[in-house]
Structure formats: structure tokens, C-alpha cells
PDB file of C-alpha atoms in Angstrom:
ATOM      1  CA  MET A  77       0.707 109.174 -55.274  1.00 34.00           C
ATOM      2  CA  SER A  78       2.615 109.871 -52.042  1.00 43.00           C
ATOM      3  CA  VAL A  79       5.015 112.770 -51.550  1.00 47.00           C
ATOM      4  CA  THR A  80       8.005 110.419 -51.577  1.00 61.00           C
ATOM      5  CA  SER A  81       6.736 108.656 -54.709  1.00 63.00           C
ATOM      6  CA  ARG A  82       6.424 111.958 -56.579  1.00 71.00           C
ATOM      7  CA  TYR A  83       9.869 113.007 -55.402  1.00 76.00           C
ATOM      8  CA  ARG A  84      11.431 109.690 -56.430  1.00 84.00           C
ATOM      9  CA  GLU A  85       9.707 109.847 -59.816  1.00 88.00           C
ATOM     10  CA  SER A  86      11.099 113.328 -60.435  1.00 88.00           C
ATOM     11  CA  TRP A  87      14.638 112.202 -59.677  1.00 89.00           C
ATOM     12  CA  GLU A  88      14.372 108.990 -61.686  1.00 92.00           C
ATOM     13  CA  GLY A  89      13.225 111.034 -64.663  1.00 92.00           C
ATOM     14  CA  PHE A  90      16.009 113.548 -64.196  1.00 90.00           C
ATOM     15  CA  TRP A  91      18.831 111.028 -63.907  1.00 92.00           C
ATOM     16  CA  SER A  92      17.467 108.821 -66.689  1.00 92.00           C
ATOM     17  CA  GLU A  93      17.665 111.757 -69.106  1.00 92.00           C
ATOM     18  CA  ALA A  94      20.708 113.669 -67.822  1.00 89.00           C
ATOM     19  CA  PRO A  95      23.850 113.719 -70.000  1.00 88.00           C
ATOM     20  CA  HIS A  96      26.643 111.422 -68.877  1.00 88.00           C
ATOM     21  CA  GLU A  97      29.504 113.853 -69.403  1.00 88.00           C
ATOM     22  CA  GLN A  98      31.318 115.164 -66.347  1.00 85.00           C
ATOM     23  CA  GLY A  99      29.989 118.601 -65.454  1.00 88.00           C
ATOM     24  CA  ALA A 100      26.850 118.351 -67.591  1.00 91.00           C
ATOM     25  CA  VAL A 101      24.570 118.441 -64.529  1.00 93.00           C
ATOM     26  CA  PHE A 102      23.970 121.811 -62.852  1.00 92.00           C
ATOM     27  CA  TRP A 103      25.552 120.899 -59.478  1.00 91.00           C
ATOM     28  CA  ASP A 104      28.136 118.350 -60.725  1.00 93.00           C
ATOM     29  CA  SER A 105      31.115 120.603 -60.060  1.00 95.00           C
ATOM     30  CA  GLU A 106      34.728 119.560 -59.784  1.00 95.00           C
ATOM     31  CA  PRO A 107      35.360 117.943 -56.377  1.00 96.00           C
ATOM     32  CA  MET A 108      38.145 120.360 -55.489  1.00 95.00           C
ATOM     33  CA  LEU A 109      35.571 123.169 -55.696  1.00 94.00           C
ATOM     34  CA  THR A 110      32.982 121.296 -53.641  1.00 96.00           C
ATOM     35  CA  ALA A 111      33.780 118.306 -51.429  1.00 97.00           C
ATOM     36  CA  GLY A 112      37.405 119.398 -51.242  1.00 96.00           C
ATOM     37  CA  LEU A 113      36.435 122.736 -49.722  1.00 96.00           C
ATOM     38  CA  HIS A 114      33.949 121.088 -47.397  1.00 97.00           C
ATOM     39  CA  LEU A 115      36.413 118.511 -46.065  1.00 97.00           C
ATOM     40  CA  ALA A 116      38.690 121.292 -44.892  1.00 96.00           C
ATOM     41  CA  VAL A 117      36.053 122.377 -42.374  1.00 96.00           C
ATOM     42  CA  PHE A 118      34.531 118.929 -41.712  1.00 98.00           C
ATOM     43  CA  GLU A 119      37.576 116.792 -40.946  1.00 97.00           C
ATOM     44  CA  PRO A 120      38.716 118.704 -37.824  1.00 97.00           C
ATOM     45  CA  HIS A 121      35.396 117.836 -36.169  1.00 98.00           C
ATOM     46  CA  LEU A 122      35.471 114.082 -36.798  1.00 98.00           C
ATOM     47  CA  ALA A 123      35.577 112.088 -33.581  1.00 97.00           C
ATOM     48  CA  ASP A 124      36.301 108.773 -35.324  1.00 98.00           C
ATOM     49  CA  PHE A 125      37.962 109.003 -38.718  1.00 96.00           C
ATOM     50  CA  GLU A 126      37.695 105.241 -39.251  1.00 97.00           C
ATOM     51  CA  LEU A 127      33.896 105.189 -39.397  1.00 99.00           C
ATOM     52  CA  PRO A 128      32.401 104.651 -42.858  1.00 99.00           C
ATOM     53  CA  LEU A 129      31.691 107.907 -44.671  1.00 99.00           C
ATOM     54  CA  LEU A 130      28.208 108.108 -46.167  1.00 99.00           C
ATOM     55  CA  ASP A 131      27.712 110.504 -49.090  1.00 99.00           C
ATOM     56  CA  LEU A 132      23.964 111.089 -48.842  1.00 98.00           C
ATOM     57  CA  GLY A 133      22.370 112.251 -52.077  1.00 96.00           C
ATOM     58  CA  CYS A 134      25.427 111.151 -54.043  1.00 97.00           C
ATOM     59  CA  GLY A 135      23.844 111.419 -57.494  1.00 96.00           C
ATOM     60  CA  ASN A 136      26.250 110.155 -60.147  1.00 96.00           C
ATOM     61  CA  GLY A 137      29.016 109.714 -57.584  1.00 97.00           C
ATOM     62  CA  THR A 138      31.434 112.471 -58.620  1.00 97.00           C
ATOM     63  CA  GLN A 139      32.022 113.614 -55.041  1.00 98.00           C
ATOM     64  CA  THR A 140      31.796 110.046 -53.703  1.00 98.00           C
ATOM     65  CA  ARG A 141      34.765 108.914 -55.767  1.00 98.00           C
ATOM     66  CA  PHE A 142      36.765 111.913 -54.571  1.00 98.00           C
ATOM     67  CA  LEU A 143      35.923 111.099 -50.960  1.00 98.00           C
ATOM     68  CA  SER A 144      36.948 107.460 -51.443  1.00 98.00           C
ATOM     69  CA  ASP A 145      40.563 108.603 -51.848  1.00 96.00           C
ATOM     70  CA  ARG A 146      40.465 110.080 -48.350  1.00 95.00           C
ATOM     71  CA  PHE A 147      38.489 107.617 -46.249  1.00 97.00           C
ATOM     72  CA  THR A 148      38.841 103.889 -45.705  1.00 95.00           C
ATOM     73  CA  ARG A 149      35.240 103.064 -46.593  1.00 98.00           C
ATOM     74  CA  VAL A 150      32.886 105.357 -48.511  1.00 99.00           C
ATOM     75  CA  VAL A 151      29.275 104.611 -49.374  1.00 99.00           C
ATOM     76  CA  GLY A 152      27.246 106.708 -51.793  1.00 99.00           C
ATOM     77  CA  ALA A 153      23.483 106.678 -51.241  1.00 98.00           C
ATOM     78  CA  ASP A 154      20.726 108.207 -53.317  1.00 97.00           C
ATOM     79  CA  LEU A 155      16.954 108.020 -53.647  1.00 94.00           C
ATOM     80  CA  SER A 156      17.265 107.447 -57.399  1.00 95.00           C
ATOM     81  CA  ALA A 157      18.141 104.001 -58.722  1.00 96.00           C
ATOM     82  CA  ALA A 158      19.115 105.625 -62.035  1.00 96.00           C
ATOM     83  CA  ALA A 159      21.625 107.836 -60.220  1.00 96.00           C
ATOM     84  CA  ILE A 160      23.110 104.875 -58.348  1.00 98.00           C
ATOM     85  CA  GLU A 161      23.461 102.918 -61.578  1.00 97.00           C
ATOM     86  CA  ARG A 162      25.399 105.816 -63.083  1.00 97.00           C
ATOM     87  CA  ALA A 163      27.595 106.051 -59.998  1.00 97.00           C
ATOM     88  CA  ARG A 164      28.458 102.360 -60.219  1.00 98.00           C
ATOM     89  CA  GLN A 165      29.203 102.586 -63.940  1.00 96.00           C
ATOM     90  CA  ALA A 166      31.536 105.518 -63.321  1.00 96.00           C
ATOM     91  CA  ASP A 167      33.401 103.562 -60.626  1.00 97.00           C
ATOM     92  CA  PRO A 168      34.402 100.289 -62.336  1.00 97.00           C
ATOM     93  CA  GLU A 169      37.147  99.624 -59.791  1.00 96.00           C
ATOM     94  CA  GLY A 170      34.670  99.810 -56.926  1.00 97.00           C
ATOM     95  CA  ALA A 171      36.459 102.508 -54.963  1.00 98.00           C
ATOM     96  CA  ALA A 172      33.174 103.170 -53.155  1.00 99.00           C
ATOM     97  CA  GLU A 173      29.977 101.269 -52.451  1.00 99.00           C
ATOM     98  CA  TYR A 174      26.559 102.474 -53.577  1.00 99.00           C
ATOM     99  CA  GLU A 175      23.091 102.042 -52.110  1.00 98.00           C
ATOM    100  CA  VAL A 176      19.604 103.140 -53.131  1.00 97.00           C
ATOM    101  CA  LEU A 177      18.196 104.844 -50.031  1.00 96.00           C
ATOM    102  CA  ASP A 178      15.170 106.939 -49.175  1.00 94.00           C
ATOM    103  CA  CYS A 179      16.400 108.725 -46.063  1.00 94.00           C
ATOM    104  CA  ALA A 180      12.830 109.760 -45.240  1.00 92.00           C
ATOM    105  CA  GLU A 181      11.847 106.093 -44.844  1.00 94.00           C
ATOM    106  CA  LYS A 182      12.644 104.962 -41.304  1.00 96.00           C
ATOM    107  CA  THR A 183      12.854 101.262 -42.144  1.00 97.00           C
ATOM    108  CA  GLU A 184      15.362 101.799 -44.956  1.00 97.00           C
ATOM    109  CA  VAL A 185      17.483 104.040 -42.746  1.00 98.00           C
ATOM    110  CA  GLU A 186      17.506 101.550 -39.890  1.00 98.00           C
ATOM    111  CA  GLU A 187      18.473  98.742 -42.263  1.00 98.00           C
ATOM    112  CA  LEU A 188      21.420 100.710 -43.629  1.00 99.00           C
ATOM    113  CA  HIS A 189      22.542 101.693 -40.134  1.00 99.00           C
ATOM    114  CA  GLY A 190      22.385  98.037 -39.170  1.00 98.00           C
ATOM    115  CA  LYS A 191      24.635  97.231 -42.118  1.00 98.00           C
ATOM    116  CA  LEU A 192      27.167 100.050 -41.693  1.00 99.00           C
ATOM    117  CA  GLY A 193      26.970 100.929 -38.008  1.00 99.00           C
ATOM    118  CA  ASP A 194      27.548 104.560 -37.050  1.00 99.00           C
ATOM    119  CA  THR A 195      28.798 106.694 -39.933  1.00 99.00           C
ATOM    120  CA  ASN A 196      30.254 110.061 -40.671  1.00 99.00           C
ATOM    121  CA  LEU A 197      27.940 111.688 -43.184  1.00 99.00           C
ATOM    122  CA  TYR A 198      28.342 114.229 -45.977  1.00 99.00           C
ATOM    123  CA  MET A 199      25.253 115.831 -47.525  1.00 98.00           C
ATOM    124  CA  ARG A 200      25.364 118.613 -50.092  1.00 95.00           C
ATOM    125  CA  GLY A 201      22.236 120.399 -51.221  1.00 88.00           C
ATOM    126  CA  VAL A 202      19.640 117.716 -50.510  1.00 92.00           C
ATOM    127  CA  LEU A 203      17.349 119.262 -47.907  1.00 91.00           C
ATOM    128  CA  HIS A 204      16.413 122.289 -50.020  1.00 86.00           C
ATOM    129  CA  GLN A 205      15.378 119.999 -52.898  1.00 82.00           C
ATOM    130  CA  CYS A 206      13.341 117.706 -50.671  1.00 83.00           C
ATOM    131  CA  ASP A 207       9.563 117.897 -50.362  1.00 80.00           C
ATOM    132  CA  ALA A 208       8.551 119.912 -47.314  1.00 83.00           C
ATOM    133  CA  ASP A 209       6.653 117.006 -45.749  1.00 85.00           C
ATOM    134  CA  ASP A 210       9.787 114.840 -45.803  1.00 89.00           C
ATOM    135  CA  ARG A 211      12.369 117.282 -44.443  1.00 92.00           C
ATOM    136  CA  GLN A 212      12.041 116.479 -40.759  1.00 96.00           C
ATOM    137  CA  THR A 213      12.000 112.728 -41.344  1.00 95.00           C
ATOM    138  CA  LEU A 214      15.071 113.081 -43.562  1.00 96.00           C
ATOM    139  CA  VAL A 215      16.959 114.882 -40.789  1.00 98.00           C
ATOM    140  CA  ASP A 216      15.707 112.268 -38.317  1.00 98.00           C
ATOM    141  CA  GLY A 217      17.223 109.685 -40.647  1.00 98.00           C
ATOM    142  CA  ILE A 218      20.560 111.488 -40.573  1.00 98.00           C
ATOM    143  CA  ALA A 219      20.528 111.301 -36.767  1.00 99.00           C
ATOM    144  CA  THR A 220      19.973 107.546 -36.980  1.00 99.00           C
ATOM    145  CA  LEU A 221      22.735 107.053 -39.542  1.00 99.00           C
ATOM    146  CA  ILE A 222      25.444 108.903 -37.615  1.00 99.00           C
ATOM    147  CA  GLY A 223      24.470 107.279 -34.319  1.00 98.00           C
ATOM    148  CA  GLN A 224      26.451 108.155 -31.206  1.00 98.00           C
ATOM    149  CA  ARG A 225      29.933 108.302 -32.730  1.00 98.00           C
ATOM    150  CA  GLY A 226      29.431 109.890 -36.130  1.00 99.00           C
ATOM    151  CA  ARG A 227      29.426 113.467 -37.318  1.00 99.00           C
ATOM    152  CA  ALA A 228      27.505 114.972 -40.224  1.00 99.00           C
ATOM    153  CA  PHE A 229      28.460 117.808 -42.533  1.00 99.00           C
ATOM    154  CA  LEU A 230      25.390 119.367 -44.122  1.00 98.00           C
ATOM    155  CA  VAL A 231      25.571 122.186 -46.643  1.00 97.00           C
ATOM    156  CA  GLU A 232      22.491 123.823 -48.131  1.00 94.00           C
ATOM    157  CA  LEU A 233      21.753 126.777 -50.331  1.00 92.00           C
ATOM    158  CA  SER A 234      21.005 129.812 -48.216  1.00 92.00           C
ATOM    159  CA  GLN A 235      17.732 131.623 -48.755  1.00 90.00           C
ATOM    160  CA  ASP A 236      19.710 134.337 -50.537  1.00 91.00           C
ATOM    161  CA  ALA A 237      20.301 131.849 -53.364  1.00 90.00           C
ATOM    162  CA  ARG A 238      16.639 131.726 -54.331  1.00 87.00           C
ATOM    163  CA  PRO A 239      16.421 135.170 -56.001  1.00 89.00           C
ATOM    164  CA  LEU A 240      19.614 134.404 -57.910  1.00 89.00           C
ATOM    165  CA  LEU A 241      18.105 131.165 -59.198  1.00 88.00           C
ATOM    166  CA  MET A 242      14.849 132.911 -60.034  1.00 87.00           C
ATOM    167  CA  ASP A 243      16.746 135.484 -62.072  1.00 88.00           C
ATOM    168  CA  LEU A 244      18.400 132.666 -64.025  1.00 86.00           C
ATOM    169  CA  ALA A 245      15.121 130.801 -64.514  1.00 86.00           C
ATOM    170  CA  GLN A 246      13.251 133.893 -65.725  1.00 88.00           C
ATOM    171  CA  ARG A 247      15.731 135.209 -68.258  1.00 86.00           C
ATOM    172  CA  PRO A 248      14.060 136.362 -71.506  1.00 86.00           C
ATOM    173  CA  GLU A 249      15.861 133.609 -73.422  1.00 85.00           C
ATOM    174  CA  GLY A 250      14.803 131.005 -70.849  1.00 84.00           C
ATOM    175  CA  PRO A 251      16.761 129.195 -68.134  1.00 87.00           C
ATOM    176  CA  PRO A 252      20.367 128.241 -68.881  1.00 86.00           C
ATOM    177  CA  PRO A 253      20.701 124.740 -70.360  1.00 88.00           C
ATOM    178  CA  LYS A 254      21.922 122.996 -67.205  1.00 90.00           C
ATOM    179  CA  LEU A 255      19.232 124.500 -64.969  1.00 88.00           C
ATOM    180  CA  ARG A 256      16.397 123.883 -67.439  1.00 89.00           C
ATOM    181  CA  PRO A 257      16.063 120.090 -66.899  1.00 88.00           C
ATOM    182  CA  VAL A 258      16.068 120.569 -63.118  1.00 86.00           C
ATOM    183  CA  LEU A 259      13.027 122.815 -63.406  1.00 86.00           C
ATOM    184  CA  GLN A 260      11.366 120.662 -66.065  1.00 86.00           C
ATOM    185  CA  HIS A 261      11.405 117.662 -63.732  1.00 84.00           C
ATOM    186  CA  GLY A 262       9.774 119.605 -60.917  1.00 80.00           C
ATOM    187  CA  ILE A 263      12.864 119.755 -58.730  1.00 80.00           C
ATOM    188  CA  ALA A 264      12.601 123.124 -56.994  1.00 68.00           C
ATOM    189  CA  PRO A 265      15.912 124.328 -55.517  1.00 64.00           C
ATOM    190  CA  GLY A 266      16.261 126.870 -52.753  1.00 60.00           C
ATOM    191  CA  GLU A 267      13.001 126.273 -50.893  1.00 71.00           C
ATOM    192  CA  VAL A 268      14.223 126.048 -47.270  1.00 84.00           C
ATOM    193  CA  ALA A 269      14.411 129.130 -45.037  1.00 88.00           C
ATOM    194  CA  ASP A 270      17.708 129.506 -43.175  1.00 90.00           C
ATOM    195  CA  SER A 271      15.823 129.669 -39.878  1.00 92.00           C
ATOM    196  CA  ALA A 272      14.141 126.299 -40.506  1.00 93.00           C
ATOM    197  CA  VAL A 273      17.337 124.245 -40.582  1.00 95.00           C
ATOM    198  CA  PRO A 274      18.236 124.608 -36.857  1.00 96.00           C
ATOM    199  CA  VAL A 275      14.659 123.659 -35.992  1.00 97.00           C
ATOM    200  CA  TYR A 276      14.907 120.411 -37.983  1.00 98.00           C
ATOM    201  CA  LEU A 277      18.263 119.616 -36.390  1.00 98.00           C
ATOM    202  CA  SER A 278      17.098 120.233 -32.828  1.00 98.00           C
ATOM    203  CA  ALA A 279      13.938 118.175 -33.313  1.00 98.00           C
ATOM    204  CA  ALA A 280      16.097 115.286 -34.532  1.00 98.00           C
ATOM    205  CA  GLY A 281      18.263 115.416 -31.410  1.00 98.00           C
ATOM    206  CA  LEU A 282      21.266 116.912 -33.184  1.00 99.00           C
ATOM    207  CA  GLU A 283      23.530 119.665 -31.898  1.00 98.00           C
ATOM    208  CA  VAL A 284      25.562 122.046 -34.028  1.00 98.00           C
ATOM    209  CA  LEU A 285      29.313 121.798 -33.424  1.00 98.00           C
ATOM    210  CA  ALA A 286      30.313 124.366 -36.039  1.00 98.00           C
ATOM    211  CA  SER A 287      28.705 126.423 -38.774  1.00 98.00           C
ATOM    212  CA  GLY A 288      29.599 128.896 -41.461  1.00 97.00           C
ATOM    213  CA  GLU A 289      29.116 130.035 -45.029  1.00 96.00           C
ATOM    214  CA  LEU A 290      30.791 128.923 -48.245  1.00 95.00           C
ATOM    215  CA  PRO A 291      30.122 129.518 -51.932  1.00 92.00           C
ATOM    216  CA  LEU A 292      28.428 126.593 -53.687  1.00 93.00           C
ATOM    217  CA  THR A 293      29.883 126.367 -57.168  1.00 94.00           C
ATOM    218  CA  THR A 294      27.711 125.102 -60.029  1.00 94.00           C
ATOM    219  CA  THR A 295      28.732 124.012 -63.520  1.00 95.00           C
ATOM    220  CA  GLU A 296      26.665 126.733 -65.199  1.00 93.00           C
ATOM    221  CA  TYR A 297      27.863 130.064 -66.553  1.00 90.00           C
ATOM    222  CA  THR A 298      26.158 133.405 -67.012  1.00 84.00           C
ATOM    223  CA  PRO A 299      25.799 134.901 -70.507  1.00 82.00           C
ATOM    224  CA  GLU A 300      28.825 137.036 -69.603  1.00 84.00           C
ATOM    225  CA  GLY A 301      30.901 133.899 -69.101  1.00 87.00           C
ATOM    226  CA  THR A 302      31.255 133.890 -65.310  1.00 89.00           C
ATOM    227  CA  ARG A 303      30.630 130.767 -63.250  1.00 93.00           C
ATOM    228  CA  VAL A 304      27.317 130.681 -61.371  1.00 93.00           C
ATOM    229  CA  VAL A 305      28.204 130.515 -57.672  1.00 94.00           C
ATOM    230  CA  LEU A 306      25.439 130.392 -55.067  1.00 94.00           C
ATOM    231  CA  PRO A 307      25.586 131.306 -51.361  1.00 94.00           C
ATOM    232  CA  SER A 308      25.323 128.384 -48.970  1.00 95.00           C
ATOM    233  CA  LYS A 309      25.410 127.672 -45.258  1.00 96.00           C
ATOM    234  CA  TRP A 310      27.054 124.650 -43.666  1.00 98.00           C
ATOM    235  CA  VAL A 311      26.854 122.951 -40.290  1.00 98.00           C
ATOM    236  CA  VAL A 312      28.691 120.116 -38.588  1.00 99.00           C
ATOM    237  CA  VAL A 313      26.369 118.210 -36.271  1.00 99.00           C
ATOM    238  CA  ALA A 314      26.456 115.353 -33.786  1.00 99.00           C
ATOM    239  CA  ARG A 315      23.915 113.650 -31.571  1.00 98.00           C
ATOM    240  CA  GLN A 316      23.036 115.671 -28.492  1.00 95.00           C
ATOM    241  CA  ARG A 317      24.873 114.427 -25.406  1.00 85.00           C
TER     242      ARG A 317
END
């Protein structure tokens, strides 16, 4: 079985079994705590606001639907067909479009770019969950999707998040209920070193226009009742000129 096949199988299993309720998935936080915060730093860097916005790794579409209120055309894309089916079911009015996409597969990426043209792209927490062998090709795919006119906002857990997640996973009583299925399906968060991300971007022909740090809010709580918030780093990128 190939790396991508194993990765797809893990996500299909996860989304097939995940609860449907809003906030039941570890990272399915309220949009105002996630995409809303990110748009505040992303929008000032958009060169063409009228380009389609692609929500890459959209999952069940919670953030996609939020983004559809702010952009003319929004497309949610995910590796998992089960996730895309959930996203469509949760959007009966069709506020956004949804596509199954493996961004590490060049042919699929080129086909979607041919359909949409250049896009602005939003990606939250995908690279650190991706298999190591697919990370560069995924970032290469992002470069193809944004083309010459688009901009991408990428936010990933920082390497400082890993020990926090390990502490949660190794609690005497076991991982918290929303993190447990992530681990059970072999989806390992927090596996990308901070120093690796600029290398992937440069190799893909992307330049960093802006960068910073923001908290990444989850839907999980500690035994003391406080929300689990993880450190993350964000970048806005464009094709090198």
C-alpha cells in the first residue's frame, strides 16, 4: 500500500466514524476562533479578492461555510470522500462547492487548477498531519493551485505543540475523548519541525509575504475545564516573482 493510500485510508476511517455534532471533532472549533482570526491577517495580503477561495483540507466544512459568507466563490477540498460527503450534507443550500482532492497528486491538482484557475488558498493544520514523503509534493500542489495571482494562508502547529499533545495523549486515564480517535486512526499531529516549513515553501517556488504566531484553538478541554489551545505559526505566501 502506498503512502497516500495509507493516509487516505486513515482519514476515511476517521471521518466515517466521527460524530456529526458541531464541535465533536478535536479541531472543529467555532469559526470565529479559527478562520475568523486567520482572515484578519490574510485578507490584507490578497492581490485579487475576486479569485475563488480554496479551503484545502476542509474536513466537514465548518470553516468553509464561514468563508463562503465572505468570498464570492468558495471551494472546500479534502482527501477524504467521507469528509466531503459530510460537508455537502451540512451545506444543503450549496453556499460552497466541495471537491475530493489529493493535493500530493500532481494530476488531480492540475485538473482542479484547470477548473478553477488561480485561487486564494486557506489551509489549517494539514501539513503536520501529512505523511513525510508527501509534504513537499503537497506544497508543490499549493503553488500550482494559487498560480501567479493567488495568495495562500497556511497555519500549522508549531513544534512546541508536540509536547503538549504528548502530555494529553499520555495521561494516566488515557487521551481525552476528542483526541483519542485521532490517535486510534494513526493520524499523528505535530510532526513537522518549524525549520522545515520554509524549506518546503522555497523548494515549491513560494515566497513568504508575512508570518507570525497565533493560538490554534481546539474543541477539547483539560480535566480542569480549560480549553486546549495549541501554539501555531502562520505564513502568507505567493509565487516567487
